[in-house]
Short mmCIF file of C-alpha atoms and ligand atoms in Angstrom, two decimals:
data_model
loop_
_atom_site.label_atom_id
_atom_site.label_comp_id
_atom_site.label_asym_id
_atom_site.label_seq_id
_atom_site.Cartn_x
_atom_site.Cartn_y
_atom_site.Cartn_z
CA UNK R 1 62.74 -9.32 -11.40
CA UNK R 2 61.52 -6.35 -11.94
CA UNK R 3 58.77 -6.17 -15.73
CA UNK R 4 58.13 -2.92 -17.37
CA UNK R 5 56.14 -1.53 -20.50
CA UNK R 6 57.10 0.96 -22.04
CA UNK R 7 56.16 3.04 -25.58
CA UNK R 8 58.46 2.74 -28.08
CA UNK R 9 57.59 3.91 -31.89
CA UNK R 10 53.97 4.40 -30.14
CA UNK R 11 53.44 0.82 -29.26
CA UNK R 12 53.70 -0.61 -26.49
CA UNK R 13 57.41 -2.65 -25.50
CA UNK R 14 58.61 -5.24 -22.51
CA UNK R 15 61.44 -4.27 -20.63
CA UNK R 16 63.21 -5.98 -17.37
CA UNK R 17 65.43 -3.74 -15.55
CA UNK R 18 68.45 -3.96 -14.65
CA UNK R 19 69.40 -1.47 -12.28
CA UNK R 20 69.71 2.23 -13.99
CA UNK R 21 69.12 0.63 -17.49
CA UNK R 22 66.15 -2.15 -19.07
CA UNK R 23 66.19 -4.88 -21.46
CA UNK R 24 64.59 -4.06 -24.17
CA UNK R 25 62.68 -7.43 -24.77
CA UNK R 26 61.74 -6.88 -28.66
CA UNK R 27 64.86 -5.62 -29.78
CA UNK R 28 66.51 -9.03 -28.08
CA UNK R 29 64.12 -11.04 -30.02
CA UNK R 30 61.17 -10.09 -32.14
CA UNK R 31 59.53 -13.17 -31.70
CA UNK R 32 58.93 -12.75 -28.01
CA UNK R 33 55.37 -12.03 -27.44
CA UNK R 34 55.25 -8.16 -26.48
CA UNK R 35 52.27 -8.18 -24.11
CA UNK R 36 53.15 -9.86 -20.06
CA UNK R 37 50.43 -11.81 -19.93
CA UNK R 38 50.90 -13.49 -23.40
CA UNK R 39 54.69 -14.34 -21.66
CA UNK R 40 52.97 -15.66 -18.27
CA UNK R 41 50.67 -17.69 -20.43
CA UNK R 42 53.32 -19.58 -22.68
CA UNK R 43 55.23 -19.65 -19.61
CA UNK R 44 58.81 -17.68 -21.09
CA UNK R 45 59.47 -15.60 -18.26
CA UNK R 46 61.92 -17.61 -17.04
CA UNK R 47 63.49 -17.71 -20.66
CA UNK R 48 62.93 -13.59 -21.05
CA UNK R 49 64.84 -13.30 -18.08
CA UNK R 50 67.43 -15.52 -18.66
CA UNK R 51 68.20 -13.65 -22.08
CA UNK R 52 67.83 -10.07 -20.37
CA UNK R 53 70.64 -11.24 -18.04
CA UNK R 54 73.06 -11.71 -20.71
CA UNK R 55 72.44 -8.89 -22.48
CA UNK R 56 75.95 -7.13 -22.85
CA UNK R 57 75.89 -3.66 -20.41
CA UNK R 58 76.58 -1.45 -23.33
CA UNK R 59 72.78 -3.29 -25.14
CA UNK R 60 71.01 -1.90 -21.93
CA UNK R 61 69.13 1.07 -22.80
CA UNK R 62 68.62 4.04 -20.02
CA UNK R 63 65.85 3.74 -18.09
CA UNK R 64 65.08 7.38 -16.93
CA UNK R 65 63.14 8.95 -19.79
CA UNK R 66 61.50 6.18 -20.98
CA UNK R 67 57.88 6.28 -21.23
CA UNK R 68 55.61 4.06 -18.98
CA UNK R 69 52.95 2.60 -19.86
CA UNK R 70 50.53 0.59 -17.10
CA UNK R 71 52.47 -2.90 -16.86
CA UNK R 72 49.26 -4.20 -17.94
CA UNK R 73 47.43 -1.78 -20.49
CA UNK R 74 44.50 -4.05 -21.46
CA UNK R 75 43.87 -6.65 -18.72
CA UNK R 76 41.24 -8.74 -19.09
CA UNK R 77 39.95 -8.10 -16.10
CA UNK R 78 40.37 -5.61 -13.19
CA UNK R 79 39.10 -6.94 -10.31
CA UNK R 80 39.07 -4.21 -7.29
CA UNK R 81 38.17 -5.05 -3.79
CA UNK R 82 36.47 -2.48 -1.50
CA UNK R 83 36.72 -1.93 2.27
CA UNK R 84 39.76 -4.23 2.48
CA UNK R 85 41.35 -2.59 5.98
CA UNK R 86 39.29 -2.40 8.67
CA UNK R 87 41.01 1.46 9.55
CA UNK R 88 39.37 2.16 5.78
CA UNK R 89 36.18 0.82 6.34
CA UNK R 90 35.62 2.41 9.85
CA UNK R 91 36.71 5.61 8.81
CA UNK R 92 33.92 5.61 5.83
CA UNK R 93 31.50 4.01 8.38
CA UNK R 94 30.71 1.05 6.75
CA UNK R 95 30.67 -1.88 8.40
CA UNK R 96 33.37 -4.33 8.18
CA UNK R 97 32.57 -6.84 5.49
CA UNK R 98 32.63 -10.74 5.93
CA UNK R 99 32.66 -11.06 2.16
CA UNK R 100 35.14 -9.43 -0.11
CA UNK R 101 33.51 -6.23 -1.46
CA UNK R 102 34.50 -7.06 -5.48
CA UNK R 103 33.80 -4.45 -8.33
CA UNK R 104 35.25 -3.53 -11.27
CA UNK R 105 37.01 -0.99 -13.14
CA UNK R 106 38.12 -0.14 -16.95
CA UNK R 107 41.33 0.02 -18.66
CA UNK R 108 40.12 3.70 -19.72
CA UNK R 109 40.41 4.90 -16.15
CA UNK R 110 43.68 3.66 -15.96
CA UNK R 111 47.32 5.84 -16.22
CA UNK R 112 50.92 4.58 -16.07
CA UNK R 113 53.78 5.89 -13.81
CA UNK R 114 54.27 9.43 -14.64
CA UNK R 115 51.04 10.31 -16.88
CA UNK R 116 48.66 12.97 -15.53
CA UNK R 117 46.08 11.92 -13.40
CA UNK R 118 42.62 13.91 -14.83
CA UNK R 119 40.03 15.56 -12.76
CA UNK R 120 37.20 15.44 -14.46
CA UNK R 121 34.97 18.31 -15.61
CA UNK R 122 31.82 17.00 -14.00
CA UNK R 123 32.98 16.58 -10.11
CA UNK R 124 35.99 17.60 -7.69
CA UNK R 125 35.62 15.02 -5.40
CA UNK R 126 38.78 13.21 -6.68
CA UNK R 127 40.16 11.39 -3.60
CA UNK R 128 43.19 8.97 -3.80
CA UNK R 129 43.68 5.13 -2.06
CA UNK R 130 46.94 3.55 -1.63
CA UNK R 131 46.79 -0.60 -3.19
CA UNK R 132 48.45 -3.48 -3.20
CA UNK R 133 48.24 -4.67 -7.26
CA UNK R 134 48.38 -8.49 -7.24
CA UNK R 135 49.19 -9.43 -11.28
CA UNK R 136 47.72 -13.04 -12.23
CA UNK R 137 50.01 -15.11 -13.98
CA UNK R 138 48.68 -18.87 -14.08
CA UNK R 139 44.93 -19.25 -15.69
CA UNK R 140 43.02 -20.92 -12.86
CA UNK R 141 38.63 -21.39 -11.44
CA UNK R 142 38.05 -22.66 -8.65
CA UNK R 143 41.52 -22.08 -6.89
CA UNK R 144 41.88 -23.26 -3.39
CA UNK R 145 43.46 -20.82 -0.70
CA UNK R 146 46.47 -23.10 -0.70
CA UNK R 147 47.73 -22.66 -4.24
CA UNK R 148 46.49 -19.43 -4.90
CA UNK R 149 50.07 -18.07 -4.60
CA UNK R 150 51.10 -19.73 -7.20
CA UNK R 151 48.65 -18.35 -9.76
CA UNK R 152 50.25 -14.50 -8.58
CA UNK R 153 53.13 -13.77 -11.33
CA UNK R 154 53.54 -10.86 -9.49
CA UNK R 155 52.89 -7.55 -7.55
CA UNK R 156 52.51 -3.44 -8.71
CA UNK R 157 51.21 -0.44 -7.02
CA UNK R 158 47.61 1.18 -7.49
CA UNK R 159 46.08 4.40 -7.01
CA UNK R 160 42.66 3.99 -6.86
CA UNK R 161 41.59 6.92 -7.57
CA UNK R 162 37.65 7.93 -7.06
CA UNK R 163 35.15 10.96 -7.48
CA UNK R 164 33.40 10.33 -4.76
CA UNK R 165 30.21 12.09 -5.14
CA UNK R 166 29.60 10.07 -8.08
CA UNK R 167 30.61 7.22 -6.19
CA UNK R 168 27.96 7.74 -3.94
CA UNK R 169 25.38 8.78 -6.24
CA UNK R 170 24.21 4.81 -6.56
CA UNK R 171 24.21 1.63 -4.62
CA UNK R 172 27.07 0.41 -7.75
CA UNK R 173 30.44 2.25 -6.75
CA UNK R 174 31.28 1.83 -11.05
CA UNK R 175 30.38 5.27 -11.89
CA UNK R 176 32.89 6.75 -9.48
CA UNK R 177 35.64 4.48 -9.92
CA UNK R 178 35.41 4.95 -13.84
CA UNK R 179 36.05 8.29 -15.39
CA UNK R 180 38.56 8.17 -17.69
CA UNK R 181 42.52 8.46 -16.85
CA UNK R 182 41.29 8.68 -13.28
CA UNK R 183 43.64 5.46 -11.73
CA UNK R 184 47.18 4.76 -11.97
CA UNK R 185 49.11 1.64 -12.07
CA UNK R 186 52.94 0.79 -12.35
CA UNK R 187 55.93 1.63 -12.26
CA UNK R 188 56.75 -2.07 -12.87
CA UNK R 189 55.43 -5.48 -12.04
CA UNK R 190 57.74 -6.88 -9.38
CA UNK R 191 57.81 -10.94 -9.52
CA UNK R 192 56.18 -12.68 -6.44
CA UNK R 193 59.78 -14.64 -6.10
CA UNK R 194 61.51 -11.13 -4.93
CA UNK R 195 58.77 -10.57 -1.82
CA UNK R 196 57.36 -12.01 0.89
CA UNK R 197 54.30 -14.56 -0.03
CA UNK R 198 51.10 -13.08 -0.68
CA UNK R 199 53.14 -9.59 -0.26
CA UNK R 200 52.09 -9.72 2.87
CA UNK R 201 54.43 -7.15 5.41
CA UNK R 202 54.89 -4.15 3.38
CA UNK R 203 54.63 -1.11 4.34
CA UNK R 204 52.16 1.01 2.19
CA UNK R 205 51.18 4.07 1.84
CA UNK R 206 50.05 7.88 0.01
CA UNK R 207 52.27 10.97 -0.18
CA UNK R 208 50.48 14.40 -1.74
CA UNK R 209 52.76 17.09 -2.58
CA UNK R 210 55.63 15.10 -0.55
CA UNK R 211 53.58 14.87 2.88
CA UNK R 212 52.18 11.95 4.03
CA UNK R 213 48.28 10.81 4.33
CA UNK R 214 48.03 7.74 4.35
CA UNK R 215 50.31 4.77 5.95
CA UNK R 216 49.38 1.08 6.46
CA UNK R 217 50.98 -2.07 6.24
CA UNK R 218 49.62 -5.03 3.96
CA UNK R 219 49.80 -7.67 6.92
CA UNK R 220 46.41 -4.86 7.98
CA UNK R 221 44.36 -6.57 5.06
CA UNK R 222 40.88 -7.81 6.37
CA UNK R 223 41.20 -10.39 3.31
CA UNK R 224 44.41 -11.28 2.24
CA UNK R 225 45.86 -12.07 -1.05
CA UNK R 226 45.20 -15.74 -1.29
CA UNK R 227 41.62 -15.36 0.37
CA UNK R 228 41.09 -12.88 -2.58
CA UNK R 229 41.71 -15.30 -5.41
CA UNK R 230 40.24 -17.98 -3.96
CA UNK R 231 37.08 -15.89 -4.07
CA UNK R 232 36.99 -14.06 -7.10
CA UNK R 233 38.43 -17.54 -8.90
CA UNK R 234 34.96 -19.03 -7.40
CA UNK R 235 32.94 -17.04 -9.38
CA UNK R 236 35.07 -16.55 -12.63
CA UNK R 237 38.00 -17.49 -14.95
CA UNK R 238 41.22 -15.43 -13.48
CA UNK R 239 42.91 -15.55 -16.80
CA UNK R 240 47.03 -14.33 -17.38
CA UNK R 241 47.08 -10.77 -16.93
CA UNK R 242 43.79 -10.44 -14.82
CA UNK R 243 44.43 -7.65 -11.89
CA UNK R 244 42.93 -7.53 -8.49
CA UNK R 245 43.33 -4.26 -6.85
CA UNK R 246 43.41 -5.52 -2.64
CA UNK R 247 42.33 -2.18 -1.31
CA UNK R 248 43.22 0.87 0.48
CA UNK R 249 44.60 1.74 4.47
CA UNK R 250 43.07 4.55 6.80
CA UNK R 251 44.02 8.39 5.47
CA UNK R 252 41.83 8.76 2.57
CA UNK R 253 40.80 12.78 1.81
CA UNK R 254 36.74 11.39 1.91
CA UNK R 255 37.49 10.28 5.95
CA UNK R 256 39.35 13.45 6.87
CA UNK R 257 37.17 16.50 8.33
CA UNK R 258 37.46 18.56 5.92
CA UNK R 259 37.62 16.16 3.05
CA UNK R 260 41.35 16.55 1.65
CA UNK R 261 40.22 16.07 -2.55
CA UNK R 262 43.49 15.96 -4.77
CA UNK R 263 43.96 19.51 -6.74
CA UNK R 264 45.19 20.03 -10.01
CA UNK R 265 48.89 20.48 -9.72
CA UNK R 266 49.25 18.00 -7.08
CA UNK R 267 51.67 15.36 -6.89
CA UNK R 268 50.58 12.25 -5.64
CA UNK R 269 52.70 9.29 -5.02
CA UNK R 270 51.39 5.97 -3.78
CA UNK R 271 54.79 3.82 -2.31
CA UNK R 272 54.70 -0.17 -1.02
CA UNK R 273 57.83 -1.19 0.28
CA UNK R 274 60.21 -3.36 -2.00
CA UNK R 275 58.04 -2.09 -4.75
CA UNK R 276 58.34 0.84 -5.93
CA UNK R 277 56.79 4.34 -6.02
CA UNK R 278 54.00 5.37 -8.46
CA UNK R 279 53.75 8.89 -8.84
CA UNK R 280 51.37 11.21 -10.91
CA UNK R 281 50.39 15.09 -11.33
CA UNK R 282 46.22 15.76 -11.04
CA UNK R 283 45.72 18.08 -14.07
CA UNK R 284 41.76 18.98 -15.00
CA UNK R 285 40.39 17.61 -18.12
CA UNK R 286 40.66 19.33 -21.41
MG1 MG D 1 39.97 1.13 -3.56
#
């Protein structure tokens, strides 16, 4: 199943797909809750999609001009995990880490499918990085390796996008990974039941401008999926809706000699396999 937002009469709407054309979720029933993780918490997925199935073809709306919205616009947390492939890490020349890197980012830095990606005024160091999103659907602390799948409602794409000098600037990586409208997320969530477990397999990777820089695989992960909530469950509540980013593959601009920075005007699509593709323009900031 594949879970959309969208903007409808500037608020934010649920939609499942269904091929070409969505579900509109609210205009089904306007008592469904219109955020996904308010859904994952009263646990009426299963019911949402049972109704979007028999939703008569001519009820569908089309799906090409809707807006998108990140699946997620206010998680309650975004987790983000650093140096996660060990091609990534050696081609920054860090070290590999025996601990999951974990830091954090804001819903402010964060775009939907199609919405400009802005460089900011203050640097052009505005690299891109491939990710695997992993969306948390069951509240859970203290989750053991072993059932940490089943906590995962599902899985998105990520551009984690980064000004690197201002990522460098400190020891904390926040600064850089912050500016405003500087990420993407989406298209759609895709539920954990349509890919393989812990989304492990896929073929990932960056396109600028239609050529290709960087291409991984997830299976490439120095911590995978599982290992990821186990940790970050260790420390604090993973709540509905919570968002761990799992890190980029090899073939960022900051490793290349030059570096290759994004450009205003560039398209920039980041693409997992069984998916989808997330793509943005760069455009400078007013
Ligand atoms: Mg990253």
């Amino acid at each position: 199943m594949r879970l959309i937002t969208f903007e409808k009469d500037g608020r934010p709407a649920l939609g499942i797909v269904r091929g070409e054309r969505v579900a509109d979720i609210s205009a089904l029933d306007p008592d469904v809750p219109q955020d996904w993780p308010t859904v994952f918490a009263k646990g009426v997925l299963e019911r949402l999609r049972a109704m979007s199935e028999s939703v008569p073809e001519e009820r569908l709306i089309p799906y090409e001009g809707l807006r998108l919205l990140p699946p997620i616009p206010q998680p309650p947390k975004i987790l983000c995990v650093g140096l996660n492939y060990t091609d990534h890490a050696e081609e920054t020349g860090a070290k590999i880490p025996t601990i999951p890197i974990f830091f954090i980012r804001f819903p402010t830095s964060i775009v939907g499918h199609e919405a400009p990606l802005v460089m900011p005024k203050a640097s052009d160091n505005f690299d891109f990085e491939a990710e695997l999103m992993v969306v948390i659907g069951h509240e859970g602390r203290h989750i053991p390796k072993e059932r940490a799948l089943d906590h995962v409602a599902g899985y998105s794409c990520f551009n984690d996008g980064s000004l690197r000098d201002f990522q460098k600037h400190t020891v904390q990586w926040t600064m850089g990974k912050n500016f405003d409208n500087s990420g993407s997320f989406g298209p759609e969530i895709v539920t954990a039941d349509d890919l393989p477990p812990g989304a492990s397999g896929l073929r990932i990777g960056t396109r600028i401008n239609g050529e290709v820089v960087q291409d991984g695989r997830t299976d490439d992960m120095i911590f995978d999926v599982a290992t990821l909530v186990e940790a970050a469950s260790e420390v604090m509540t993973l709540e509905p809706g919570t968002v761990i980013a799992t890190g980029t593959p090899a073939g960022v601009g900051l490793g290349r000699k030059p570096p290759l920075w994004m450009k205003v005007g560039d398209v920039v699509e980041v693409e997992i396999e069984g998916i989808g593709t997330l793509r943005n323009t760069v455009e400078r900031e007013a």
